[in-house]
Amino acid sequence: GIQVEQSPPDLILQEGANSTLRCNFSDSVNNLQWFHQNPWGQLINLFYIPSGTKQNGRLSATTVATERYSLLYISSSQTTDSGVYFCAAALRYSGGGADGLTFGKGTHLIIQP
Amino acid sequence: SQTIHQWPATLVQPVGSPLSLECTVEGTSNPNLYWYRQAAGRGLQLLFYSVGIGQISSEVPQNLSASRPQDRQFILSSKKLLLSDSGFYLCAWVDRGSEKLFFGSGTQLSVL
């Protein structure tokens, strides 16, 4: 199956700093998603981004499918950005399909005030 | 709008006892439904997925089973829990329009 690796595993930043989280995947994908798990365990879908660039407020994501990586950018970090960020990818997956996403192990981000 | 409900939020069960976790989705029909487990630490592991009533696929052999008795209901069960079944269980569904995967709030299961 597909392998998904995230880096760095841990990241500690001061409030206001910018950060870049990386996700590498081992094969061609047609589904790539980013999630944020808050300290209470809730997983929030940030982006569906199998290719290209998307932005949502202070967050943006870029996937270069041909080079098998995706990046999540967080600008002007806030303490509420703390938590674990997961990347997940699938090779054959669609809303009508049945293959599940393979998750990376996540990046644990701590934003200090 | 679509919502996903999962309960209970926390559960403490003795070894050998049965388990039933329920998940329901509102505001959509015929969703693809998933059960994931997150062990202490981080990674999420896909346990089961379902594309329709009575259709269950298992990703890993284990002590657990899943059922889908109704279109928007997904149940995770065990006849006899093991210590290794402890973890954070998450139900999820896929929105076919956006292709996004959305999670319920999860159940923290402790088997003692």
PDB file of C-alpha atoms in Angstrom:
ATOM      1  CA  GLY A   1       0.000   0.000   0.000  1.00  0.00           C
ATOM      2  CA  ILE A   2       0.866   3.632  -0.174  1.00  0.00           C
ATOM      3  CA  GLN A   3       3.313   5.038   2.394  1.00  0.00           C
ATOM      4  CA  VAL A   4       2.779   8.495   3.886  1.00  0.00           C
ATOM      5  CA  GLU A   5       5.534  10.245   5.819  1.00  0.00           C
ATOM      6  CA  GLN A   6       5.245  13.558   7.623  1.00  0.00           C
ATOM      7  CA  SER A   7       7.898  15.921   8.879  1.00  0.00           C
ATOM      8  CA  PRO A   8       8.833  17.261  11.280  1.00  0.00           C
ATOM      9  CA  PRO A   9       7.291  14.968  13.925  1.00  0.00           C
ATOM     10  CA  ASP A  10       7.296  17.768  16.482  1.00  0.00           C
ATOM     11  CA  LEU A  11       7.428  21.539  16.166  1.00  0.00           C
ATOM     12  CA  ILE A  12       7.407  24.218  18.858  1.00  0.00           C
ATOM     13  CA  LEU A  13       6.922  27.829  17.806  1.00  0.00           C
ATOM     14  CA  GLN A  14       6.144  31.180  19.312  1.00  0.00           C
ATOM     15  CA  GLU A  15       2.843  32.850  18.605  1.00  0.00           C
ATOM     16  CA  GLY A  16       3.027  34.851  15.393  1.00  0.00           C
ATOM     17  CA  ALA A  17       5.576  32.616  13.701  1.00  0.00           C
ATOM     18  CA  ASN A  18       5.075  30.929  10.337  1.00  0.00           C
ATOM     19  CA  SER A  19       5.477  27.195   9.770  1.00  0.00           C
ATOM     20  CA  THR A  20       5.660  24.658   6.965  1.00  0.00           C
ATOM     21  CA  LEU A  21       4.622  21.047   7.436  1.00  0.00           C
ATOM     22  CA  ARG A  22       5.582  18.445   4.849  1.00  0.00           C
ATOM     23  CA  CYS A  23       3.922  15.253   3.648  1.00  0.00           C
ATOM     24  CA  ASN A  24       5.678  12.794   1.326  1.00  0.00           C
ATOM     25  CA  PHE A  25       3.866   9.901  -0.286  1.00  0.00           C
ATOM     26  CA  SER A  26       5.248   6.853  -2.012  1.00  0.00           C
ATOM     27  CA  ASP A  27       3.044   6.590  -5.068  1.00  0.00           C
ATOM     28  CA  SER A  28       0.771   8.542  -7.326  1.00  0.00           C
ATOM     29  CA  VAL A  29      -2.354   9.660  -5.532  1.00  0.00           C
ATOM     30  CA  ASN A  30      -5.666  11.100  -6.569  1.00  0.00           C
ATOM     31  CA  ASN A  31      -6.751  11.972  -3.058  1.00  0.00           C
ATOM     32  CA  LEU A  32      -4.741  13.995  -0.551  1.00  0.00           C
ATOM     33  CA  GLN A  33      -6.229  15.601   2.553  1.00  0.00           C
ATOM     34  CA  TRP A  34      -4.948  17.557   5.534  1.00  0.00           C
ATOM     35  CA  PHE A  35      -6.506  17.374   9.001  1.00  0.00           C
ATOM     36  CA  HIS A  36      -6.041  19.130  12.319  1.00  0.00           C
ATOM     37  CA  GLN A  37      -6.638  17.224  15.548  1.00  0.00           C
ATOM     38  CA  ASN A  38      -7.182  19.604  18.439  1.00  0.00           C
ATOM     39  CA  PRO A  39      -6.129  18.818  22.015  1.00  0.00           C
ATOM     40  CA  TRP A  40      -9.612  17.395  22.695  1.00  0.00           C
ATOM     41  CA  GLY A  41      -9.267  14.832  19.932  1.00  0.00           C
ATOM     42  CA  GLN A  42     -11.583  16.342  17.352  1.00  0.00           C
ATOM     43  CA  LEU A  43     -10.320  15.888  13.793  1.00  0.00           C
ATOM     44  CA  ILE A  44     -11.111  18.750  11.441  1.00  0.00           C
ATOM     45  CA  ASN A  45     -10.718  18.512   7.696  1.00  0.00           C
ATOM     46  CA  LEU A  46      -8.566  21.400   6.502  1.00  0.00           C
ATOM     47  CA  PHE A  47      -8.063  20.702   2.816  1.00  0.00           C
ATOM     48  CA  TYR A  48      -8.848  18.261   0.059  1.00  0.00           C
ATOM     49  CA  ILE A  49      -5.943  18.909  -2.269  1.00  0.00           C
ATOM     50  CA  PRO A  50      -4.799  16.144  -4.646  1.00  0.00           C
ATOM     51  CA  SER A  51      -2.951  18.776  -6.682  1.00  0.00           C
ATOM     52  CA  GLY A  52      -2.423  22.515  -6.861  1.00  0.00           C
ATOM     53  CA  THR A  53      -2.742  25.157  -4.157  1.00  0.00           C
ATOM     54  CA  LYS A  54      -5.579  26.185  -1.883  1.00  0.00           C
ATOM     55  CA  GLN A  55      -5.863  28.810   0.799  1.00  0.00           C
ATOM     56  CA  ASN A  56      -8.197  29.197   3.733  1.00  0.00           C
ATOM     57  CA  GLY A  57      -7.448  32.199   5.906  1.00  0.00           C
ATOM     58  CA  ARG A  58      -4.021  31.811   7.513  1.00  0.00           C
ATOM     59  CA  LEU A  59      -3.671  28.269   6.197  1.00  0.00           C
ATOM     60  CA  SER A  60      -2.677  27.225   2.733  1.00  0.00           C
ATOM     61  CA  ALA A  61      -1.677  23.940   1.147  1.00  0.00           C
ATOM     62  CA  THR A  62       0.194  22.940  -1.966  1.00  0.00           C
ATOM     63  CA  THR A  63       0.435  19.485  -3.502  1.00  0.00           C
ATOM     64  CA  VAL A  64       2.946  18.638  -6.221  1.00  0.00           C
ATOM     65  CA  ALA A  65       1.626  15.272  -7.268  1.00  0.00           C
ATOM     66  CA  THR A  66       4.371  14.584  -9.817  1.00  0.00           C
ATOM     67  CA  GLU A  67       7.001  14.961  -7.077  1.00  0.00           C
ATOM     68  CA  ARG A  68       4.900  13.157  -4.481  1.00  0.00           C
ATOM     69  CA  TYR A  69       4.712  15.724  -1.725  1.00  0.00           C
ATOM     70  CA  SER A  70       2.341  18.174  -0.147  1.00  0.00           C
ATOM     71  CA  LEU A  71       3.012  21.184   2.085  1.00  0.00           C
ATOM     72  CA  LEU A  72       0.814  22.850   4.675  1.00  0.00           C
ATOM     73  CA  TYR A  73       1.629  26.468   5.515  1.00  0.00           C
ATOM     74  CA  ILE A  74       0.463  28.160   8.685  1.00  0.00           C
ATOM     75  CA  SER A  75       1.058  31.880   8.886  1.00  0.00           C
ATOM     76  CA  SER A  76       0.925  34.107  11.958  1.00  0.00           C
ATOM     77  CA  SER A  77       0.444  31.127  14.269  1.00  0.00           C
ATOM     78  CA  GLN A  78      -1.994  31.345  17.156  1.00  0.00           C
ATOM     79  CA  THR A  79      -2.178  29.189  20.260  1.00  0.00           C
ATOM     80  CA  THR A  80      -5.383  27.662  18.884  1.00  0.00           C
ATOM     81  CA  ASP A  81      -3.352  26.220  16.012  1.00  0.00           C
ATOM     82  CA  SER A  82      -1.758  23.799  18.465  1.00  0.00           C
ATOM     83  CA  GLY A  83      -2.482  20.127  17.970  1.00  0.00           C
ATOM     84  CA  VAL A  84      -1.548  17.367  15.566  1.00  0.00           C
ATOM     85  CA  TYR A  85      -1.671  17.847  11.808  1.00  0.00           C
ATOM     86  CA  PHE A  86      -2.264  14.785   9.684  1.00  0.00           C
ATOM     87  CA  CYS A  87      -1.793  14.209   6.017  1.00  0.00           C
ATOM     88  CA  ALA A  88      -3.727  11.364   4.389  1.00  0.00           C
ATOM     89  CA  ALA A  89      -3.530   9.969   0.882  1.00  0.00           C
ATOM     90  CA  ALA A  90      -5.174   7.359  -1.273  1.00  0.00           C
ATOM     91  CA  LEU A  91      -4.339   5.826  -4.586  1.00  0.00           C
ATOM     92  CA  ARG A  92      -7.830   4.829  -5.726  1.00  0.00           C
ATOM     93  CA  TYR A  93     -10.477   6.723  -3.853  1.00  0.00           C
ATOM     94  CA  SER A  94     -13.493   8.757  -4.591  1.00  0.00           C
ATOM     95  CA  GLY A  95     -16.726   9.718  -2.951  1.00  0.00           C
ATOM     96  CA  GLY A  96     -18.270   6.660  -4.477  1.00  0.00           C
ATOM     97  CA  GLY A  97     -15.304   4.410  -3.913  1.00  0.00           C
ATOM     98  CA  ALA A  98     -14.381   2.255  -0.985  1.00  0.00           C
ATOM     99  CA  ASP A  99     -10.631   2.570  -0.507  1.00  0.00           C
ATOM    100  CA  GLY A 100      -9.709   4.299   2.704  1.00  0.00           C
ATOM    101  CA  LEU A 101      -7.099   6.960   3.179  1.00  0.00           C
ATOM    102  CA  THR A 102      -3.671   6.098   4.552  1.00  0.00           C
ATOM    103  CA  PHE A 103      -2.674   8.517   7.284  1.00  0.00           C
ATOM    104  CA  GLY A 104       0.771   9.747   8.158  1.00  0.00           C
ATOM    105  CA  LYS A 105       1.892   9.757  11.785  1.00  0.00           C
ATOM    106  CA  GLY A 106       1.307  13.472  12.072  1.00  0.00           C
ATOM    107  CA  THR A 107       3.180  16.605  13.098  1.00  0.00           C
ATOM    108  CA  HIS A 108       2.647  17.675  16.689  1.00  0.00           C
ATOM    109  CA  LEU A 109       2.587  21.469  16.702  1.00  0.00           C
ATOM    110  CA  ILE A 110       2.806  23.513  19.890  1.00  0.00           C
ATOM    111  CA  ILE A 111       2.314  27.279  19.678  1.00  0.00           C
ATOM    112  CA  GLN A 112       3.551  29.053  22.762  1.00  0.00           C
ATOM    113  CA  PRO A 113       2.126  32.446  23.794  1.00  0.00           C
TER     114      PRO A 113
ATOM    115  CA  SER B   1     -26.171  20.465   6.589  1.00  0.00           C
ATOM    116  CA  GLN B   2     -24.596  17.120   7.293  1.00  0.00           C
ATOM    117  CA  THR B   3     -23.598  16.082  10.785  1.00  0.00           C
ATOM    118  CA  ILE B   4     -22.141  12.960  12.295  1.00  0.00           C
ATOM    119  CA  HIS B   5     -22.952  11.735  15.781  1.00  0.00           C
ATOM    120  CA  GLN B   6     -20.858   9.269  17.720  1.00  0.00           C
ATOM    121  CA  TRP B   7     -21.369   7.993  21.220  1.00  0.00           C
ATOM    122  CA  PRO B   8     -20.413   7.482  23.937  1.00  0.00           C
ATOM    123  CA  ALA B   9     -17.536   9.935  24.291  1.00  0.00           C
ATOM    124  CA  THR B  10     -15.714   7.783  26.841  1.00  0.00           C
ATOM    125  CA  LEU B  11     -16.088   4.174  27.848  1.00  0.00           C
ATOM    126  CA  VAL B  12     -14.340   1.997  30.415  1.00  0.00           C
ATOM    127  CA  GLN B  13     -14.919  -1.707  29.986  1.00  0.00           C
ATOM    128  CA  PRO B  14     -13.469  -4.824  31.648  1.00  0.00           C
ATOM    129  CA  VAL B  15     -11.582  -7.389  29.624  1.00  0.00           C
ATOM    130  CA  GLY B  16     -13.945  -9.969  28.168  1.00  0.00           C
ATOM    131  CA  SER B  17     -16.987  -7.704  28.121  1.00  0.00           C
ATOM    132  CA  PRO B  18     -18.912  -6.890  24.911  1.00  0.00           C
ATOM    133  CA  LEU B  19     -18.711  -3.608  23.035  1.00  0.00           C
ATOM    134  CA  SER B  20     -21.113  -1.602  20.923  1.00  0.00           C
ATOM    135  CA  LEU B  21     -20.241   1.825  19.541  1.00  0.00           C
ATOM    136  CA  GLU B  22     -22.758   3.629  17.392  1.00  0.00           C
ATOM    137  CA  CYS B  23     -22.390   6.264  14.730  1.00  0.00           C
ATOM    138  CA  THR B  24     -25.095   8.024  12.757  1.00  0.00           C
ATOM    139  CA  VAL B  25     -24.914  10.543   9.947  1.00  0.00           C
ATOM    140  CA  GLU B  26     -27.582  13.125   9.243  1.00  0.00           C
ATOM    141  CA  GLY B  27     -28.284  15.232   6.193  1.00  0.00           C
ATOM    142  CA  THR B  28     -27.034  12.841   3.532  1.00  0.00           C
ATOM    143  CA  SER B  29     -28.031   9.552   1.986  1.00  0.00           C
ATOM    144  CA  ASN B  30     -26.046   6.446   1.122  1.00  0.00           C
ATOM    145  CA  PRO B  31     -22.778   7.759   2.539  1.00  0.00           C
ATOM    146  CA  ASN B  32     -19.549   5.784   2.607  1.00  0.00           C
ATOM    147  CA  LEU B  33     -18.866   5.158   6.294  1.00  0.00           C
ATOM    148  CA  TYR B  34     -15.625   4.315   8.061  1.00  0.00           C
ATOM    149  CA  TRP B  35     -14.350   3.211  11.470  1.00  0.00           C
ATOM    150  CA  TYR B  36     -10.808   4.266  12.385  1.00  0.00           C
ATOM    151  CA  ARG B  37      -8.794   3.574  15.511  1.00  0.00           C
ATOM    152  CA  GLN B  38      -6.110   5.827  16.921  1.00  0.00           C
ATOM    153  CA  ALA B  39      -3.807   4.148  19.414  1.00  0.00           C
ATOM    154  CA  ALA B  40      -1.932   6.120  22.059  1.00  0.00           C
ATOM    155  CA  GLY B  41       0.395   8.372  20.133  1.00  0.00           C
ATOM    156  CA  ARG B  42      -0.946   9.337  16.781  1.00  0.00           C
ATOM    157  CA  GLY B  43      -1.527   7.183  13.723  1.00  0.00           C
ATOM    158  CA  LEU B  44      -5.014   6.436  12.491  1.00  0.00           C
ATOM    159  CA  GLN B  45      -5.741   2.937  11.328  1.00  0.00           C
ATOM    160  CA  LEU B  46      -8.705   2.098   9.114  1.00  0.00           C
ATOM    161  CA  LEU B  47     -10.680  -0.772  10.627  1.00  0.00           C
ATOM    162  CA  PHE B  48     -13.834  -1.073   8.529  1.00  0.00           C
ATOM    163  CA  TYR B  49     -15.616   0.695   5.714  1.00  0.00           C
ATOM    164  CA  SER B  50     -19.076   0.377   4.244  1.00  0.00           C
ATOM    165  CA  VAL B  51     -20.535   1.531   0.945  1.00  0.00           C
ATOM    166  CA  GLY B  52     -24.097   0.542   1.776  1.00  0.00           C
ATOM    167  CA  ILE B  53     -26.501  -1.305   4.060  1.00  0.00           C
ATOM    168  CA  GLY B  54     -25.114  -4.686   5.018  1.00  0.00           C
ATOM    169  CA  GLN B  55     -21.892  -4.123   3.044  1.00  0.00           C
ATOM    170  CA  ILE B  56     -18.837  -4.220   5.286  1.00  0.00           C
ATOM    171  CA  SER B  57     -15.185  -4.479   4.333  1.00  0.00           C
ATOM    172  CA  SER B  58     -12.473  -5.125   6.886  1.00  0.00           C
ATOM    173  CA  GLU B  59      -8.998  -3.718   6.503  1.00  0.00           C
ATOM    174  CA  VAL B  60      -7.308  -5.674   9.267  1.00  0.00           C
ATOM    175  CA  PRO B  61      -8.119  -8.934  11.044  1.00  0.00           C
ATOM    176  CA  GLN B  62      -9.048  -8.253  14.641  1.00  0.00           C
ATOM    177  CA  ASN B  63     -11.310  -8.843  17.554  1.00  0.00           C
ATOM    178  CA  LEU B  64     -13.849  -6.346  16.270  1.00  0.00           C
ATOM    179  CA  SER B  65     -16.732  -6.432  13.814  1.00  0.00           C
ATOM    180  CA  ALA B  66     -18.903  -3.814  12.160  1.00  0.00           C
ATOM    181  CA  SER B  67     -22.460  -3.689  10.936  1.00  0.00           C
ATOM    182  CA  ARG B  68     -24.589  -1.274   8.965  1.00  0.00           C
ATOM    183  CA  PRO B  69     -28.224  -2.028   9.728  1.00  0.00           C
ATOM    184  CA  GLN B  70     -29.513   1.249   8.280  1.00  0.00           C
ATOM    185  CA  ASP B  71     -28.316   3.624   5.586  1.00  0.00           C
ATOM    186  CA  ARG B  72     -26.913   6.199   7.981  1.00  0.00           C
ATOM    187  CA  GLN B  73     -26.013   3.972  10.933  1.00  0.00           C
ATOM    188  CA  PHE B  74     -22.683   2.257  11.474  1.00  0.00           C
ATOM    189  CA  ILE B  75     -21.952   0.088  14.512  1.00  0.00           C
ATOM    190  CA  LEU B  76     -18.654  -1.223  15.833  1.00  0.00           C
ATOM    191  CA  SER B  77     -18.888  -4.299  18.039  1.00  0.00           C
ATOM    192  CA  SER B  78     -16.938  -6.891  19.922  1.00  0.00           C
ATOM    193  CA  LYS B  79     -18.104 -10.004  21.731  1.00  0.00           C
ATOM    194  CA  LYS B  80     -15.148 -10.037  24.128  1.00  0.00           C
ATOM    195  CA  LEU B  81     -12.848  -7.073  24.547  1.00  0.00           C
ATOM    196  CA  LEU B  82      -9.089  -7.447  24.853  1.00  0.00           C
ATOM    197  CA  LEU B  83      -6.656  -5.084  26.538  1.00  0.00           C
ATOM    198  CA  SER B  84      -5.249  -4.304  23.096  1.00  0.00           C
ATOM    199  CA  ASP B  85      -8.640  -2.961  21.976  1.00  0.00           C
ATOM    200  CA  SER B  86      -8.083   0.184  24.036  1.00  0.00           C
ATOM    201  CA  GLY B  87      -7.829   3.307  21.956  1.00  0.00           C
ATOM    202  CA  PHE B  88      -9.634   6.230  20.409  1.00  0.00           C
ATOM    203  CA  TYR B  89     -12.289   5.130  17.920  1.00  0.00           C
ATOM    204  CA  LEU B  90     -13.479   7.475  15.234  1.00  0.00           C
ATOM    205  CA  CYS B  91     -16.366   7.176  12.836  1.00  0.00           C
ATOM    206  CA  ALA B  92     -16.127   9.047   9.549  1.00  0.00           C
ATOM    207  CA  TRP B  93     -18.007   9.642   6.329  1.00  0.00           C
ATOM    208  CA  VAL B  94     -17.147  10.946   2.884  1.00  0.00           C
ATOM    209  CA  ASP B  95     -18.954  13.839   1.310  1.00  0.00           C
ATOM    210  CA  ARG B  96     -19.195  12.819  -2.334  1.00  0.00           C
ATOM    211  CA  GLY B  97     -19.469  16.382  -3.510  1.00  0.00           C
ATOM    212  CA  SER B  98     -16.241  17.633  -1.965  1.00  0.00           C
ATOM    213  CA  GLU B  99     -14.517  14.234  -1.627  1.00  0.00           C
ATOM    214  CA  LYS B 100     -13.652  15.257   1.927  1.00  0.00           C
ATOM    215  CA  LEU B 101     -13.557  12.859   4.873  1.00  0.00           C
ATOM    216  CA  PHE B 102     -15.342  14.107   7.996  1.00  0.00           C
ATOM    217  CA  PHE B 103     -14.945  12.641  11.465  1.00  0.00           C
ATOM    218  CA  GLY B 104     -17.188  12.231  14.457  1.00  0.00           C
ATOM    219  CA  SER B 105     -16.034  13.355  17.876  1.00  0.00           C
ATOM    220  CA  GLY B 106     -14.650   9.946  18.786  1.00  0.00           C
ATOM    221  CA  THR B 107     -14.955   7.454  21.639  1.00  0.00           C
ATOM    222  CA  GLN B 108     -12.092   6.945  24.078  1.00  0.00           C
ATOM    223  CA  LEU B 109     -12.219   3.266  25.009  1.00  0.00           C
ATOM    224  CA  SER B 110     -10.244   1.948  27.954  1.00  0.00           C
ATOM    225  CA  VAL B 111     -10.219  -1.799  28.485  1.00  0.00           C
ATOM    226  CA  LEU B 112      -9.075  -2.716  31.986  1.00  0.00           C
TER     227      LEU B 112
END
